[in-house]
Every structure is written in C-alpha cells, then in structure tokens.
N, CA, C and O atoms as a MOPAC input file, in Angstrom:
PM7 MOZYME 1SCF
protein

 N     60.75700 1   -21.63100 1     2.56900 1
 C     59.32000 1   -21.34800 1     2.39000 1
 C     59.08600 1   -20.75100 1     1.00800 1
 O     59.55600 1   -19.65000 1     0.72200 1
 N     58.39400 1   -21.43700 1     0.18500 1
 C     58.13200 1   -20.98300 1    -1.17800 1
 C     56.78500 1   -20.26900 1    -1.22400 1
 O     55.78600 1   -20.77600 1    -0.71500 1
 N     56.77100 1   -19.09800 1    -1.83200 1
 C     55.52200 1   -18.35600 1    -1.97800 1
 C     55.41100 1   -17.88100 1    -3.41400 1
 O     56.42600 1   -17.65300 1    -4.07200 1
 N     54.19900 1   -17.73000 1    -3.90500 1
 C     54.01900 1   -17.27100 1    -5.27800 1
 C     53.69800 1   -15.77900 1    -5.33000 1
 O     53.17500 1   -15.28400 1    -6.32900 1
 N     54.00900 1   -15.07900 1    -4.26400 1
 C     53.78300 1   -13.64100 1    -4.21400 1
 C     55.10900 1   -12.89900 1    -4.26300 1
 O     56.15500 1   -13.45000 1    -3.92100 1
 N     55.05400 1   -11.63100 1    -4.69600 1
 C     56.25000 1   -10.79800 1    -4.78400 1
 C     56.00500 1    -9.48100 1    -4.04500 1
 O     54.87000 1    -9.01800 1    -3.93100 1
 N     57.08000 1    -8.89700 1    -3.55100 1
 C     56.99800 1    -7.59300 1    -2.90200 1
 C     56.46700 1    -6.57500 1    -3.90800 1
 O     56.87000 1    -6.56600 1    -5.07100 1
 N     55.55300 1    -5.71600 1    -3.44100 1
 C     54.96200 1    -4.70900 1    -4.31100 1
 C     53.68700 1    -5.16100 1    -5.00300 1
 O     52.98200 1    -4.35400 1    -5.60700 1
 N     53.39300 1    -6.45000 1    -4.91400 1
 C     52.19800 1    -7.00600 1    -5.55200 1
 C     50.95500 1    -6.67800 1    -4.73000 1
 O     51.03100 1    -6.52400 1    -3.51100 1
 N     49.81400 1    -6.57200 1    -5.40400 1
 C     48.55400 1    -6.32400 1    -4.71600 1
 C     47.78900 1    -7.62500 1    -4.54200 1
 O     47.63800 1    -8.41300 1    -5.47600 1
 N     47.31100 1    -7.83000 1    -3.31700 1
 C     46.58800 1    -9.05100 1    -2.95800 1
 C     45.37500 1    -8.68500 1    -2.11600 1
 O     45.24100 1    -7.55000 1    -1.66000 1
 N     44.50700 1    -9.64600 1    -1.92000 1
 C     43.40400 1    -9.49000 1    -0.96900 1
 C     43.14100 1   -10.84400 1    -0.34500 1
 O     43.60700 1   -11.87300 1    -0.83200 1
 N     42.38400 1   -10.82600 1     0.74400 1
 C     42.02900 1   -12.08900 1     1.37300 1
 C     41.01700 1   -12.81500 1     0.49600 1
 O     40.20000 1   -12.19400 1    -0.18400 1
 N     41.08600 1   -14.12000 1     0.52600 1
 C     40.23800 1   -14.96000 1    -0.32200 1
 C     38.75700 1   -14.62500 1    -0.17400 1
 O     38.00800 1   -14.70100 1    -1.14800 1
 N     38.32800 1   -14.25600 1     1.02800 1
 C     36.89700 1   -14.03200 1     1.27400 1
 C     36.54800 1   -12.55900 1     1.40600 1
 O     35.57000 1   -12.21600 1     2.07100 1
 N     37.33000 1   -11.67900 1     0.78500 1
 C     36.98600 1   -10.26700 1     0.78000 1
 C     37.94000 1    -9.42700 1     1.58800 1
 O     38.99700 1    -9.89200 1     2.01500 1
 N     37.55500 1    -8.17900 1     1.79400 1
 C     38.41800 1    -7.25800 1     2.51500 1
 C     39.14000 1    -6.33400 1     1.56100 1
 O     38.93000 1    -6.38600 1     0.34900 1
 N     39.99600 1    -5.48200 1     2.11700 1
 C     40.65100 1    -4.46500 1     1.29600 1
 C     41.72300 1    -5.06300 1     0.38700 1
 O     42.26700 1    -6.13300 1     0.66100 1
 N     42.01000 1    -4.35300 1    -0.69100 1
 C     43.16000 1    -4.70500 1    -1.51900 1
 C     44.39500 1    -4.18000 1    -0.80600 1
 O     44.44100 1    -3.02000 1    -0.39700 1
 N     45.39300 1    -5.04100 1    -0.66000 1
 C     46.58300 1    -4.72500 1     0.13100 1
 C     47.81800 1    -4.86400 1    -0.74700 1
 O     47.83000 1    -5.62200 1    -1.71700 1
 N     48.85000 1    -4.11900 1    -0.38700 1
 C     50.12400 1    -4.21200 1    -1.09300 1
 C     51.10100 1    -4.99900 1    -0.23300 1
 O     51.21500 1    -4.75400 1     0.96800 1
 N     51.80700 1    -5.94800 1    -0.84900 1
 C     52.81300 1    -6.71400 1    -0.11100 1
 C     54.04700 1    -5.84800 1     0.08100 1
 O     54.60600 1    -5.32500 1    -0.88300 1
 N     54.47300 1    -5.69900 1     1.34500 1
 C     55.65500 1    -4.87600 1     1.61800 1
 C     56.83500 1    -5.70600 1     2.10700 1
 O     57.93200 1    -5.17400 1     2.27900 1
 N     56.62700 1    -6.99700 1     2.33200 1
 C     57.74500 1    -7.82600 1     2.77100 1
 C     57.28800 1    -9.20800 1     3.18100 1
 O     56.10700 1    -9.54800 1     3.10600 1
 N     58.26200 1    -9.99800 1     3.61800 1
 C     57.99100 1   -11.37900 1     4.01200 1
 C     58.74500 1   -11.70200 1     5.29600 1
 O     59.81900 1   -11.15500 1     5.54900 1
 N     58.18200 1   -12.58900 1     6.09700 1
 C     58.86300 1   -13.11900 1     7.27200 1
 C     58.78300 1   -14.63400 1     7.17800 1
 O     57.90700 1   -15.25800 1     7.77800 1
 N     59.71400 1   -15.22800 1     6.41300 1
 C     59.61100 1   -16.66700 1     6.10100 1
 C     59.59100 1   -17.58000 1     7.31600 1
 O     59.08900 1   -18.70100 1     7.23000 1
 N     60.12500 1   -17.12800 1     8.44300 1
 C     60.16600 1   -18.00300 1     9.62300 1
 C     58.83700 1   -18.04500 1    10.36600 1
 O     58.66700 1   -18.85700 1    11.27600 1
 N     57.90000 1   -17.19300 1     9.99700 1
 C     56.60200 1   -17.15900 1    10.67600 1
 C     55.52800 1   -17.83300 1     9.82800 1
 O     55.64300 1   -17.89900 1     8.60400 1
 N     54.48900 1   -18.33000 1    10.48500 1
 C     53.34800 1   -18.90800 1     9.76700 1
 C     52.64000 1   -17.81500 1     8.97400 1
 O     52.29600 1   -18.00200 1     7.80700 1
 N     52.42500 1   -16.66200 1     9.62700 1
 C     51.83900 1   -15.51400 1     8.91800 1
 C     52.99600 1   -14.76400 1     8.27900 1
 O     53.50600 1   -13.79000 1     8.83300 1
 N     53.40300 1   -15.23300 1     7.10200 1
 C     54.68800 1   -14.84100 1     6.52600 1
 C     54.62600 1   -13.70000 1     5.52700 1
 O     55.67100 1   -13.24000 1     5.06800 1
 N     53.42800 1   -13.22400 1     5.17300 1
 C     53.31000 1   -12.14000 1     4.20000 1
 C     52.92000 1   -10.86000 1     4.93500 1
 O     51.89800 1   -10.82100 1     5.61900 1
 N     53.73200 1    -9.81700 1     4.79400 1
 C     53.45400 1    -8.53000 1     5.43800 1
 C     52.80900 1    -7.61400 1     4.40400 1
 O     53.34300 1    -7.41500 1     3.31300 1
 N     51.65000 1    -7.06000 1     4.76600 1
 C     50.90700 1    -6.22200 1     3.82500 1
 C     50.60100 1    -4.86300 1     4.44000 1
 O     50.67100 1    -4.67400 1     5.65500 1
 N     50.26100 1    -3.92700 1     3.56800 1
 C     49.83300 1    -2.59700 1     3.99800 1
 C     48.64200 1    -2.17400 1     3.16000 1
 O     48.55200 1    -2.49800 1     1.97500 1
 N     47.72900 1    -1.44800 1     3.78800 1
 C     46.60700 1    -0.87400 1     3.06000 1
 C     46.14300 1     0.36500 1     3.79400 1
 O     46.55200 1     0.63000 1     4.92400 1
 N     45.27600 1     1.12500 1     3.12900 1
 C     44.77000 1     2.37600 1     3.68600 1
 C     43.28500 1     2.20400 1     3.98900 1
 O     42.52700 1     1.72500 1     3.14700 1
 N     42.87100 1     2.59700 1     5.20000 1
 C     41.44800 1     2.48900 1     5.53200 1
 C     40.69200 1     3.72200 1     5.03600 1
 O     41.27600 1     4.59500 1     4.39400 1
 N     39.40700 1     3.79200 1     5.33200 1
 C     38.54500 1     4.86200 1     4.82600 1
 C     39.00700 1     6.24800 1     5.28400 1
 O     38.78300 1     7.23600 1     4.58400 1
 N     39.64600 1     6.32600 1     6.44600 1
 C     40.11000 1     7.61900 1     6.96200 1
 C     41.50600 1     7.97800 1     6.46000 1
 O     42.03600 1     9.03500 1     6.80300 1
 N     42.10300 1     7.10400 1     5.65000 1
 C     43.43500 1     7.37900 1     5.13500 1
 C     44.55800 1     6.89500 1     6.03600 1
 O     45.72100 1     7.23300 1     5.81300 1
 N     44.22000 1     6.10000 1     7.06000 1
 C     45.23200 1     5.55200 1     7.95700 1
 C     45.88900 1     4.34800 1     7.29400 1
 O     45.20700 1     3.46300 1     6.77700 1
 N     47.23200 1     4.32400 1     7.31300 1
 C     47.96100 1     3.18600 1     6.76000 1
 C     47.99500 1     2.07200 1     7.80900 1
 O     48.41200 1     2.29400 1     8.94500 1
 N     47.56000 1     0.89100 1     7.42400 1
 C     47.49300 1    -0.25900 1     8.32900 1
 C     48.43100 1    -1.34000 1     7.79300 1
 O     48.47800 1    -1.59500 1     6.58900 1
 N     49.16800 1    -1.96300 1     8.69200 1
 C     50.05200 1    -3.06300 1     8.33200 1
 C     49.48700 1    -4.34700 1     8.93000 1
 O     49.02900 1    -4.35300 1    10.07300 1
 N     49.51800 1    -5.42100 1     8.16800 1
 C     49.03000 1    -6.70300 1     8.65300 1
 C     49.92300 1    -7.83800 1     8.20600 1
 O     50.73800 1    -7.68800 1     7.29600 1
 N     49.75900 1    -8.97800 1     8.85900 1
 C     50.50200 1   -10.17800 1     8.48400 1
 C     49.49800 1   -11.29000 1     8.23100 1
 O     48.55200 1   -11.47900 1     8.99500 1
 N     49.72000 1   -12.02500 1     7.14100 1
 C     48.79100 1   -13.07600 1     6.73600 1
 C     49.55600 1   -14.31900 1     6.29300 1
 O     50.71100 1   -14.23800 1     5.87300 1
 N     48.90300 1   -15.45400 1     6.39200 1
 C     49.42900 1   -16.66600 1     5.77900 1
 C     49.20800 1   -16.54000 1     4.27800 1
 O     48.14700 1   -16.09100 1     3.84400 1
 N     50.19600 1   -16.93000 1     3.48400 1
 C     50.01500 1   -16.78800 1     2.03800 1
 C     48.84500 1   -17.62100 1     1.52000 1
 O     48.29700 1   -17.31500 1     0.46100 1
 N     48.45700 1   -18.66100 1     2.24300 1
 C     47.35400 1   -19.52700 1     1.80200 1
 C     45.98800 1   -18.85100 1     1.86800 1
 O     45.03800 1   -19.34600 1     1.26200 1
 N     45.86100 1   -17.73000 1     2.59000 1
 C     44.56600 1   -17.04000 1     2.67300 1
 C     44.51800 1   -15.84100 1     1.72300 1
 O     43.50600 1   -15.14300 1     1.66000 1
 N     45.59800 1   -15.59800 1     0.98800 1
 C     45.64900 1   -14.45100 1     0.07800 1
 C     45.50500 1   -14.89200 1    -1.36900 1
 O     45.93100 1   -15.98200 1    -1.75300 1
 N     44.89200 1   -14.01500 1    -2.16500 1
 C     44.80100 1   -14.22900 1    -3.61000 1
 C     45.25900 1   -12.95800 1    -4.31600 1
 O     45.26000 1   -11.87800 1    -3.72500 1
 N     45.64400 1   -13.09100 1    -5.57100 1
 C     46.06900 1   -11.94100 1    -6.35200 1
 C     44.88700 1   -11.00600 1    -6.57700 1
 O     43.78200 1   -11.45300 1    -6.88400 1
 N     45.12600 1    -9.71200 1    -6.42300 1
 C     44.09600 1    -8.70800 1    -6.69900 1
 C     44.44600 1    -8.02300 1    -8.01400 1
 O     45.61300 1    -7.73300 1    -8.27900 1
 N     43.45000 1    -7.77000 1    -8.82000 1
 C     43.69700 1    -7.18300 1   -10.13500 1
 C     43.32900 1    -5.72000 1   -10.15600 1
 O     43.47100 1    -5.06200 1   -11.18600 1

C-alpha cells in the first residue's frame, strides 16, 4: 500500500474538520492512516481514515 503521507505530518480531511497529526499506519486496513488531534476541551482523539480523504495541512 503506497501512501504519500509520513508519520508526524499534519493533515486534514478534504472537506474540513480539525488539523490532525499522523501517528501511524495500518496498511492492511482500508482506513490505513491513524491520526490524533485535540478537541476544544483538550481531549486527545485518535481516528483512522482512508488516505484518499486526507489532504496536507499547512
């Protein structure tokens, strides 16, 4: 599974949402990019996304 993202990189979903940091990959899964971000209350949230729905965040 080839992806153009790297661990530690910041990304966001194509149609908005929080800026997230990539913390790892699960190449055997469809939702292969593992991300983390902090919500308004300071809670750390982990999510998994398909790399095709993510874009680089600047």
